[in-house]
Coordinates of C-alpha atoms in Angstrom, one line a residue:
L1 CA 121.5 65.5 101.2
I2 CA 118.7 67.5 102.9
G3 CA 117.5 69.1 99.7
F4 CA 118.8 68.9 96.2
T5 CA 121.2 70.6 93.8
L6 CA 120.0 72.2 90.6
V7 CA 122.7 71.9 88.0
G8 CA 122.9 74.2 85.1
C9 CA 122.4 72.4 81.8
H10 CA 123.3 73.1 78.2
Y11 CA 120.5 73.0 75.6
E12 CA 120.7 72.7 71.9
R13 CA 118.3 75.6 71.7
P14 CA 118.4 78.6 74.1
I15 CA 116.0 78.4 77.0
S16 CA 114.4 81.6 78.3
S17 CA 115.0 83.0 81.8
T18 CA 111.3 82.9 82.4
H19 CA 111.1 79.2 81.6
K20 CA 114.1 78.6 83.9
L21 CA 112.2 80.2 86.8
E22 CA 109.0 78.2 86.0
S23 CA 111.0 75.0 85.8
L24 CA 112.8 75.7 89.1
L25 CA 109.5 76.2 90.9
Q26 CA 108.1 73.1 89.3
V27 CA 111.1 71.0 90.4
I28 CA 110.8 72.3 93.9
G29 CA 107.1 71.5 94.0
Q30 CA 107.5 68.0 92.7
K31 CA 110.8 66.7 93.9
Y32 CA 112.0 68.6 97.0
V33 CA 112.4 66.3 99.9
D34 CA 110.3 68.4 102.3
T35 CA 106.8 69.9 101.9
V36 CA 107.1 73.4 100.6
N37 CA 104.4 76.2 100.8
M38 CA 104.8 77.2 97.2
E39 CA 102.5 80.3 97.6
D40 CA 104.6 81.5 100.5
L41 CA 107.8 80.8 98.6
V42 CA 106.6 82.9 95.5
E43 CA 105.4 85.7 97.8
K44 CA 108.9 86.0 99.3
T45 CA 110.7 85.6 96.0
I46 CA 108.8 88.3 94.0
P47 CA 110.1 91.3 96.2
K48 CA 113.7 90.0 95.8
I49 CA 113.3 90.0 92.0
L50 CA 111.8 93.5 91.9
A51 CA 114.6 94.8 94.3
E52 CA 117.0 94.3 91.3
L53 CA 115.1 97.0 89.4
D54 CA 114.7 100.7 90.3
P55 CA 113.6 101.8 93.9
H56 CA 110.1 102.5 92.7
S57 CA 109.4 98.9 91.5
V58 CA 107.7 97.2 94.5
Y59 CA 105.3 94.3 95.0
I60 CA 102.1 94.9 96.9
P61 CA 100.7 91.8 98.7
A62 CA 97.0 91.3 98.4
Q63 CA 96.4 92.0 102.1
K64 CA 97.9 95.5 101.7
I65 CA 96.2 96.6 98.5
E66 CA 93.4 98.4 100.3
E67 CA 95.9 100.4 102.4
T68 CA 97.8 101.3 99.3
N69 CA 94.7 102.4 97.5
Q70 CA 93.7 104.6 100.4
E71 CA 97.0 106.4 100.1
L72 CA 96.5 106.9 96.3
R73 CA 92.9 108.1 96.8
G74 CA 94.2 110.9 99.0
S75 CA 92.1 110.1 102.1
F76 CA 91.5 107.4 104.6
S77 CA 89.5 106.8 107.8
G78 CA 91.4 107.1 111.0
I79 CA 92.1 109.3 114.0
G80 CA 94.4 111.8 112.3
I81 CA 97.9 111.4 113.7
Q82 CA 101.4 110.7 112.4
F83 CA 103.4 108.3 114.6
M84 CA 106.5 106.3 115.0
I85 CA 107.6 103.4 117.2
Q86 CA 110.1 104.8 119.8
S87 CA 111.3 103.1 122.9
D88 CA 108.7 100.3 122.6
T89 CA 105.8 102.8 122.5
I90 CA 103.8 104.6 119.8
Y91 CA 105.1 108.2 119.8
I92 CA 102.8 110.8 118.2
S93 CA 105.0 112.9 116.0
D94 CA 102.3 115.1 114.5
I95 CA 98.5 115.8 114.7
I96 CA 96.7 116.3 111.4
H97 CA 95.0 119.6 111.4
G98 CA 91.2 119.4 111.6
G99 CA 91.3 115.6 112.3
P100 CA 89.5 113.7 115.1
S101 CA 92.6 113.6 117.4
E102 CA 93.1 117.4 117.3
K103 CA 89.4 117.8 118.2
V104 CA 89.7 115.7 121.4
G105 CA 93.0 117.3 122.5
L106 CA 95.8 114.9 121.5
M107 CA 99.1 116.5 121.1
A108 CA 102.4 115.8 119.3
G109 CA 104.8 114.2 121.9
D110 CA 102.0 112.1 123.5
R111 CA 102.8 108.4 123.8
I112 CA 100.0 105.9 123.3
V113 CA 100.1 103.1 125.9
T114 CA 96.7 101.6 125.7
I115 CA 94.3 101.0 122.8
D116 CA 90.6 100.0 123.5
D117 CA 91.5 99.4 127.2
S118 CA 94.3 97.0 126.4
L119 CA 98.0 97.7 127.1
Y120 CA 99.9 98.2 123.8
V121 CA 103.6 98.7 124.6
G122 CA 106.8 96.6 124.5
E123 CA 108.4 94.4 122.0
K124 CA 105.1 93.2 120.6
I125 CA 104.1 96.5 119.0
S126 CA 104.7 97.3 115.3
N127 CA 103.7 99.9 112.7
D128 CA 101.4 97.5 111.0
G129 CA 99.8 96.4 114.3
A130 CA 99.3 100.0 115.4
M131 CA 97.8 101.0 112.0
K132 CA 95.3 98.1 112.2
R133 CA 94.2 99.2 115.6
L134 CA 94.0 102.9 115.0
K135 CA 92.5 102.9 111.5
G136 CA 88.9 101.8 111.0
P137 CA 85.6 102.7 109.4
K138 CA 84.4 106.3 109.5
G139 CA 82.2 106.8 112.6
S140 CA 83.6 103.9 114.6
E141 CA 85.1 104.5 118.0
V142 CA 88.5 103.8 119.5
K143 CA 89.7 104.5 123.0
I144 CA 93.3 105.3 123.7
G145 CA 95.4 106.1 126.8
V146 CA 98.4 108.3 126.5
F147 CA 101.4 109.3 128.6
R148 CA 102.0 113.0 128.3
P149 CA 105.3 114.5 129.6
G150 CA 104.5 116.7 132.7
E151 CA 101.3 114.7 133.5
K152 CA 101.3 112.3 136.5
E153 CA 98.4 110.2 135.3
I154 CA 97.6 108.4 132.0
L155 CA 95.2 110.6 129.9
H156 CA 92.2 108.8 128.3
F157 CA 90.6 109.8 125.1
T158 CA 87.6 108.4 123.1
I159 CA 88.0 109.2 119.4
I160 CA 85.5 108.9 116.6
R161 CA 87.3 108.0 113.4
G162 CA 86.8 110.3 110.5
D163 CA 88.0 111.0 107.0
I164 CA 91.6 112.1 107.0
P165 CA 93.0 114.1 104.1
N166 CA 96.2 112.7 102.8
K167 CA 97.6 115.5 100.7
S168 CA 100.3 115.2 98.1
I169 CA 101.5 118.8 98.2
K170 CA 102.9 119.9 101.6
A171 CA 104.0 123.4 100.7
A172 CA 103.7 126.0 98.0
Y173 CA 105.0 129.6 98.3
M174 CA 106.9 132.3 96.4
I175 CA 110.6 132.4 96.9
D176 CA 110.8 135.9 95.4
E177 CA 108.8 137.9 92.8
K178 CA 109.8 135.6 90.0
Y179 CA 110.2 132.1 91.4
G180 CA 107.8 129.9 93.3
Y181 CA 108.4 126.7 95.3
M182 CA 106.1 123.6 95.5
N183 CA 106.8 120.5 97.5
I184 CA 105.1 117.4 96.1
E185 CA 105.7 114.7 98.7
K186 CA 103.9 111.8 96.9
F187 CA 101.7 111.1 93.9
G188 CA 98.0 110.0 94.0
E189 CA 94.6 110.7 92.5
T190 CA 94.4 114.2 94.1
T191 CA 97.9 115.3 93.1
Y192 CA 96.9 117.0 89.8
P193 CA 94.0 119.1 91.2
E194 CA 96.1 120.0 94.3
M195 CA 98.8 121.2 91.9
L196 CA 96.4 123.3 89.9
I197 CA 95.1 125.0 93.1
A198 CA 98.7 125.6 94.4
L199 CA 99.7 127.1 91.0
A200 CA 96.7 129.4 91.0
Q201 CA 97.7 130.6 94.5
L202 CA 101.3 131.2 93.4
H203 CA 100.1 133.2 90.4
Q204 CA 98.0 135.4 92.8

C-alpha cells in the first residue's frame, strides 16, 4: 500500500466529530508512509469544510488578511482601476473617478501589457499577481504600458499611487415621490455612514 486505510471503529462511548478530525491529522502526521506538510494540508482542508456551510462562510489565509482588511476599511492605496484578465492581458474595465489613473489619462478599454518596464502578458498573469504589482504604498510610483484600440504605439504612463475610495453604496435615487432605491454592493466599516448620507439625500 502507498498510504494507509483509516477504518471506522465502534467505541463504547460516543466520540465527537472534532476528536475524529484531530485523531485523523495525528495519525497522518505520525504514521503516514511519506512526509506530509501538515500546515499545508490543514490550509487546504479548512476551505473545504467551510464550503459545506453557507456561501458567506469563508477562510481567509494569513497572507490575504491585509487585502481583506483594506476592503473592509473602505479604502486602499493603488492606481484606481477595475480590471479583469481577458485574452491573456489585463483589461481595464473601469476607471475610478478622481483616482490616480484618471488623472494621467488611462481609459476603460485599455489593456496593460507592461508593468515597471517588464512585459506582463500571457499565461503567467493572474488576478493576484496583477494586484500585487499595481497596489502599493501611497506615494509610490508604478510605470505601465497600455495598448489602446486605435493607437499604433504602446502608450506609457507613470502613476503615483494614492488612496482609492472603496464605497459600499453604488447608487441611491428616488424611483418616484414615495419610494427610493439604494444599492449596497458590500459591507464594511464605511457602510453605515454611507447609508446615512444616502438616506439624507433621498429625504431631500
